[in-house]
């Protein structure tokens, strides 16, 4: 009798166990394993793609800087070394942000898929999350606006630490940039905290290159055929000076007579300079032109309390 019972039990196990095991492997556990593996592979592929894009972007940026052969290109590459480093840091930061976003999205999709597989009803959960998202959106509109503006500002490299910018409300040097606020210090030392979402326009005075515009007044009686060539000689010597080679992108141009008022003739000089070097170049041009005028006997218009002599009225 025991032998018959054992034989019967073994037969039942042989009939049931294979089907149960197959059902187990082809059921929910197998789907969960497949979901997790798919999530891991998808995340790895996405992170690898982001890494390649970041590396390619940095390599192209370095190649452009190395390939600059013109004088303006070399001067800008030297003057904007900090801007290049900022571009590198911004690229790495955005790569890190994209990796975090990809990881979060993939993990959330995988978790929701697993919960659905094990039979958990996600309808109430998603409905609650939707209502909470709408409430958060209405309650924190300004905060979301600030963060979105900060992300696009960083992506587009509108400005960075060290730039002199005009935000409409304040003009100063940027000291800190975050996703929510920008901190800058104006010429009087006042620190301004400006929300990124409230910045409508930005004037960057340090990006790319700057222009030095110098107006030189001379007396109306002076011979312009002598004055203008003399100024051109002065700016040509300035352009050839080794001290100013890394500040001037091109030789300053004497564009000619800008205005004539009373006894004053104004001659304009325009110079293309490296970022934030326009003020020093303007001062140097005025000093050299003044010395050249003194050496050649060229007189400036005589100023009176009512304006230039011979011009204007009390």
Coordinates of C-alpha atoms in Angstrom, one line a residue:
X1 CA 0.0 0.0 0.0
X2 CA 2.7 2.5 0.8
X3 CA 4.5 1.6 -2.4
X4 CA 1.3 2.2 -4.4
X5 CA 0.8 5.6 -2.6
X6 CA 4.3 6.7 -3.4
X7 CA 3.9 5.7 -7.0
X8 CA 0.6 7.6 -7.2
X9 CA 2.2 10.7 -5.5
X10 CA 5.1 10.7 -7.9
X11 CA 2.8 10.4 -10.9
X12 CA 0.8 13.4 -9.7
X13 CA 3.9 15.5 -9.2
X14 CA 5.2 14.5 -12.7
X15 CA 1.9 15.6 -14.1
X16 CA 1.6 18.9 -12.3
X17 CA 5.1 20.2 -11.5
X18 CA 6.3 20.9 -15.1
X19 CA 3.2 22.9 -15.9
X20 CA 3.3 24.8 -12.7
X21 CA 7.0 25.6 -13.1
X22 CA 6.4 26.7 -16.7
X23 CA 3.5 28.9 -15.7
X24 CA 5.6 30.4 -12.9
X25 CA 8.4 31.3 -15.3
X26 CA 6.1 32.6 -18.0
X27 CA 3.9 34.6 -15.6
X28 CA 4.4 37.7 -13.6
X29 CA 8.0 37.1 -12.3
X30 CA 9.3 36.7 -15.9
X31 CA 7.5 39.9 -16.9
X32 CA 9.1 41.8 -14.0
X33 CA 12.6 40.5 -14.9
X34 CA 12.1 41.5 -18.5
X35 CA 10.9 45.0 -17.5
X36 CA 13.9 45.5 -15.2
X37 CA 16.4 44.3 -17.8
X38 CA 14.8 46.5 -20.5
X39 CA 15.0 49.5 -18.2
X40 CA 18.6 48.8 -17.4
X41 CA 19.5 48.4 -21.1
X42 CA 17.5 51.5 -22.1
X43 CA 19.2 53.6 -19.4
X44 CA 22.6 52.4 -20.4
X45 CA 22.0 53.2 -24.1
X46 CA 20.6 56.7 -23.3
X47 CA 23.5 57.5 -20.9
X48 CA 26.0 56.3 -23.5
X49 CA 24.4 58.5 -26.2
X50 CA 24.4 61.6 -23.9
X51 CA 28.1 60.9 -23.0
X52 CA 29.0 60.8 -26.7
X53 CA 27.1 64.0 -27.5
X54 CA 28.9 65.8 -24.7
X55 CA 32.3 64.5 -25.7
X56 CA 31.7 65.5 -29.4
X57 CA 30.5 69.0 -28.4
X58 CA 33.6 69.6 -26.3
X59 CA 35.9 68.2 -29.0
X60 CA 34.4 70.5 -31.6
X61 CA 34.7 73.5 -29.3
X62 CA 38.4 72.7 -28.7
X63 CA 39.0 72.2 -32.4
X64 CA 37.5 75.6 -33.3
X65 CA 39.8 77.3 -30.7
X66 CA 42.9 75.6 -32.0
X67 CA 42.0 76.3 -35.6
X68 CA 41.8 80.1 -35.2
X69 CA 44.5 81.7 -37.3
X70 CA 43.3 85.2 -37.7
X71 CA 44.4 88.0 -35.4
X72 CA 40.9 88.6 -34.2
X73 CA 40.4 84.9 -33.6
X74 CA 43.6 84.6 -31.5
X75 CA 42.8 87.7 -29.5
X76 CA 39.3 86.5 -28.8
X77 CA 40.5 83.0 -27.9
X78 CA 42.9 84.5 -25.4
X79 CA 40.5 87.1 -24.0
X80 CA 37.6 84.7 -23.7
X81 CA 39.4 81.8 -22.1
X82 CA 37.1 82.0 -19.1
X83 CA 34.1 82.0 -21.5
X84 CA 35.5 78.8 -23.1
X85 CA 35.8 77.2 -19.6
X86 CA 32.3 78.4 -18.9
X87 CA 31.1 76.7 -22.1
X88 CA 32.8 73.5 -21.0
X89 CA 31.3 73.6 -17.5
X90 CA 27.9 74.4 -19.0
X91 CA 28.1 71.4 -21.4
X92 CA 29.1 69.1 -18.5
X93 CA 26.3 70.4 -16.3
X94 CA 23.7 69.9 -19.0
X95 CA 25.0 66.4 -19.6
X96 CA 24.7 65.6 -15.9
X97 CA 21.2 67.1 -15.9
X98 CA 20.1 65.0 -18.9
X99 CA 21.5 61.9 -17.3
X100 CA 19.5 62.5 -14.1
X101 CA 16.4 63.2 -16.1
X102 CA 16.8 60.0 -18.2
X103 CA 17.4 57.9 -15.0
X104 CA 14.3 59.4 -13.3
X105 CA 12.1 58.8 -16.3
X106 CA 13.3 55.3 -17.0
X107 CA 13.0 54.3 -13.3
X108 CA 9.5 55.7 -13.0
X109 CA 8.3 53.9 -16.1
X110 CA 9.8 50.7 -14.9
X111 CA 8.3 51.0 -11.4
X112 CA 4.8 51.7 -12.9
X113 CA 5.1 48.8 -15.2
X114 CA 6.1 46.4 -12.4
X115 CA 3.2 47.7 -10.2
X116 CA 0.8 47.1 -13.1
X117 CA 2.2 43.6 -13.6
X118 CA 1.7 42.5 -10.0
X119 CA -1.9 43.7 -10.2
X120 CA -1.9 47.0 -8.4
X121 CA -4.5 49.5 -9.7
X122 CA -2.6 52.7 -10.7
X123 CA -5.8 54.6 -11.6
X124 CA -6.2 56.3 -8.2
X125 CA -2.5 56.9 -7.8
X126 CA -2.2 58.6 -11.2
X127 CA -5.4 60.6 -10.6
X128 CA -4.0 61.8 -7.2
X129 CA -0.6 62.7 -8.8
X130 CA -2.4 64.6 -11.6
X131 CA -4.5 66.6 -9.1
X132 CA -1.4 67.3 -7.1
X133 CA 0.5 68.4 -10.1
X134 CA -2.2 70.8 -11.2
X135 CA -2.4 72.3 -7.7
X136 CA 1.4 72.6 -7.6
X137 CA 1.4 74.3 -11.0
X138 CA -1.2 76.9 -9.9
X139 CA 0.4 77.5 -6.6
X140 CA 4.0 77.8 -7.8
X141 CA 3.7 79.3 -11.2
X142 CA 6.4 81.9 -10.5
X143 CA 8.8 79.3 -9.2
X144 CA 8.3 77.1 -12.2
X145 CA 8.7 80.1 -14.5
X146 CA 12.0 81.0 -12.7
X147 CA 13.4 77.5 -13.1
X148 CA 12.4 77.2 -16.8
X149 CA 13.9 80.6 -17.5
X150 CA 17.1 79.6 -15.7
X151 CA 17.4 76.3 -17.7
X152 CA 17.0 78.1 -21.0
X153 CA 19.4 80.8 -19.9
X154 CA 22.1 78.3 -19.1
X155 CA 21.4 76.3 -22.3
X156 CA 21.7 79.5 -24.5
X157 CA 24.7 80.9 -22.5
X158 CA 23.1 84.3 -22.4
X159 CA 25.5 85.4 -19.6
X160 CA 27.8 84.0 -17.0
X161 CA 29.8 84.8 -13.9
X162 CA 32.1 87.8 -14.6
X163 CA 30.0 89.3 -17.4
X164 CA 28.7 92.9 -17.3
X165 CA 25.0 92.8 -18.1
X166 CA 22.1 95.2 -18.3
X167 CA 18.9 93.6 -17.0
X168 CA 16.7 96.7 -17.3
X169 CA 16.5 97.0 -13.5
X170 CA 20.2 97.0 -12.8
X171 CA 23.5 97.1 -14.6
X172 CA 26.5 95.3 -13.0
X173 CA 28.9 92.4 -12.9
X174 CA 27.4 88.9 -12.5
X175 CA 28.6 87.2 -9.3
X176 CA 26.4 84.1 -9.3
X177 CA 24.0 82.3 -11.6
X178 CA 21.5 79.7 -10.5
X179 CA 18.4 78.2 -11.9
X180 CA 16.2 80.5 -9.9
X181 CA 18.0 83.8 -9.3
X182 CA 20.9 85.8 -10.7
X183 CA 23.1 87.9 -8.4
X184 CA 25.0 90.9 -9.7
X185 CA 26.8 93.9 -8.2
X186 CA 26.5 97.3 -9.8
X187 CA 29.1 100.1 -10.0
X188 CA 28.1 101.5 -6.6
X189 CA 28.7 98.1 -4.9
X190 CA 25.0 97.3 -4.4
X191 CA 24.2 93.6 -4.8
X192 CA 21.1 92.8 -6.8
X193 CA 19.1 89.5 -6.7
X194 CA 17.0 89.2 -9.8
X195 CA 14.6 86.3 -10.4
X196 CA 15.3 84.7 -13.8
X197 CA 11.6 84.6 -14.6
X198 CA 11.4 88.4 -14.2
X199 CA 14.2 89.1 -16.7
X200 CA 12.6 90.2 -20.0
X201 CA 15.7 91.4 -21.8
X202 CA 19.5 91.1 -21.3
X203 CA 22.2 93.3 -22.6
X204 CA 25.6 91.5 -22.3
X205 CA 28.5 94.0 -22.5
X206 CA 31.2 91.3 -22.2
X207 CA 30.2 88.7 -24.8
X208 CA 32.1 88.3 -28.0
X209 CA 33.8 91.7 -28.6
X210 CA 33.3 95.4 -27.7
X211 CA 33.5 98.7 -29.6
X212 CA 35.5 101.7 -28.5
X213 CA 34.0 104.9 -29.9
X214 CA 36.1 108.0 -29.5
X215 CA 35.0 111.5 -30.5
X216 CA 37.9 114.0 -30.8
X217 CA 37.0 117.7 -31.0
X218 CA 39.2 120.2 -32.8
X219 CA 38.9 123.9 -33.6
X220 CA 36.9 124.8 -36.7
X221 CA 39.8 126.7 -38.1
X222 CA 42.1 123.7 -38.1
X223 CA 43.0 122.1 -41.5
X224 CA 41.3 118.7 -41.6
X225 CA 43.8 117.5 -44.3
X226 CA 46.4 117.7 -41.6
X227 CA 44.4 116.6 -38.6
X228 CA 42.8 113.4 -40.0
X229 CA 46.0 111.9 -41.3
X230 CA 47.7 112.7 -38.0
X231 CA 45.0 110.8 -36.1
X232 CA 45.3 107.9 -38.5
X233 CA 49.1 107.8 -37.8
X234 CA 48.4 107.8 -34.1
X235 CA 45.9 104.9 -34.2
X236 CA 48.2 103.0 -36.6
X237 CA 51.1 103.2 -34.1
X238 CA 48.7 102.1 -31.3
X239 CA 47.7 99.1 -33.3
X240 CA 51.4 98.2 -33.9
X241 CA 52.2 98.5 -30.2
X242 CA 52.9 95.1 -28.5
X243 CA 51.2 96.2 -25.4
X244 CA 47.8 96.6 -27.2
X245 CA 48.0 93.7 -29.6
X246 CA 46.0 91.5 -27.2
X247 CA 43.3 94.1 -26.8
X248 CA 42.6 95.3 -30.3
X249 CA 41.0 93.0 -32.8
X250 CA 41.6 95.2 -35.8
X251 CA 43.3 98.5 -36.5
X252 CA 41.1 101.4 -35.2
X253 CA 39.3 103.3 -38.0
X254 CA 39.1 107.1 -38.4
X255 CA 35.7 107.3 -39.9
X256 CA 35.9 111.1 -40.5
X257 CA 33.9 114.1 -39.3
X258 CA 31.0 113.2 -37.1
X259 CA 29.6 116.7 -36.4
X260 CA 30.2 120.4 -36.7
X261 CA 28.8 122.6 -34.0
X262 CA 29.7 126.3 -33.7
X263 CA 33.5 126.4 -33.7
X264 CA 33.9 122.7 -33.0
X265 CA 34.6 119.9 -35.5
X266 CA 34.2 116.4 -34.0
X267 CA 36.2 113.5 -35.6
X268 CA 35.2 110.0 -34.7
X269 CA 37.4 107.0 -34.2
X270 CA 36.0 103.5 -33.9
X271 CA 38.0 100.5 -32.6
X272 CA 37.0 96.9 -32.3
X273 CA 38.4 95.5 -29.0
X274 CA 38.4 92.3 -26.9
X275 CA 35.5 92.1 -24.4
X276 CA 35.5 94.9 -21.7
X277 CA 38.7 96.5 -23.1
X278 CA 36.9 99.4 -24.9
X279 CA 37.4 101.8 -22.0
X280 CA 41.2 101.4 -21.7
X281 CA 41.5 101.6 -25.5
X282 CA 39.4 104.8 -25.6
X283 CA 41.6 106.5 -22.9
X284 CA 44.8 105.5 -24.7
X285 CA 43.6 106.9 -28.0
X286 CA 42.7 110.2 -26.4
X287 CA 46.1 110.4 -24.6
X288 CA 48.1 109.7 -27.7
X289 CA 46.0 112.1 -29.9
X290 CA 46.4 114.8 -27.4
X291 CA 50.2 114.4 -27.3
X292 CA 50.3 114.4 -31.2
X293 CA 48.2 117.6 -31.3
X294 CA 50.5 119.3 -28.9
X295 CA 53.6 118.3 -30.9
X296 CA 52.1 119.5 -34.2
X297 CA 50.5 122.7 -32.9
X298 CA 46.9 121.7 -33.4
X299 CA 44.5 123.5 -31.1
X300 CA 41.4 122.3 -29.4
X301 CA 38.3 124.6 -29.4
X302 CA 38.4 127.1 -26.6
X303 CA 35.7 126.4 -24.0
X304 CA 33.8 129.2 -22.2
X305 CA 31.1 128.9 -19.5
X306 CA 28.5 129.1 -22.2
X307 CA 30.1 126.4 -24.5
X308 CA 32.7 126.5 -27.2
X309 CA 34.0 130.0 -28.2
X310 CA 32.0 131.3 -31.1
X311 CA 29.3 128.8 -30.7
X312 CA 26.1 128.7 -28.6
X313 CA 24.4 131.5 -26.8
X314 CA 24.3 132.4 -23.1

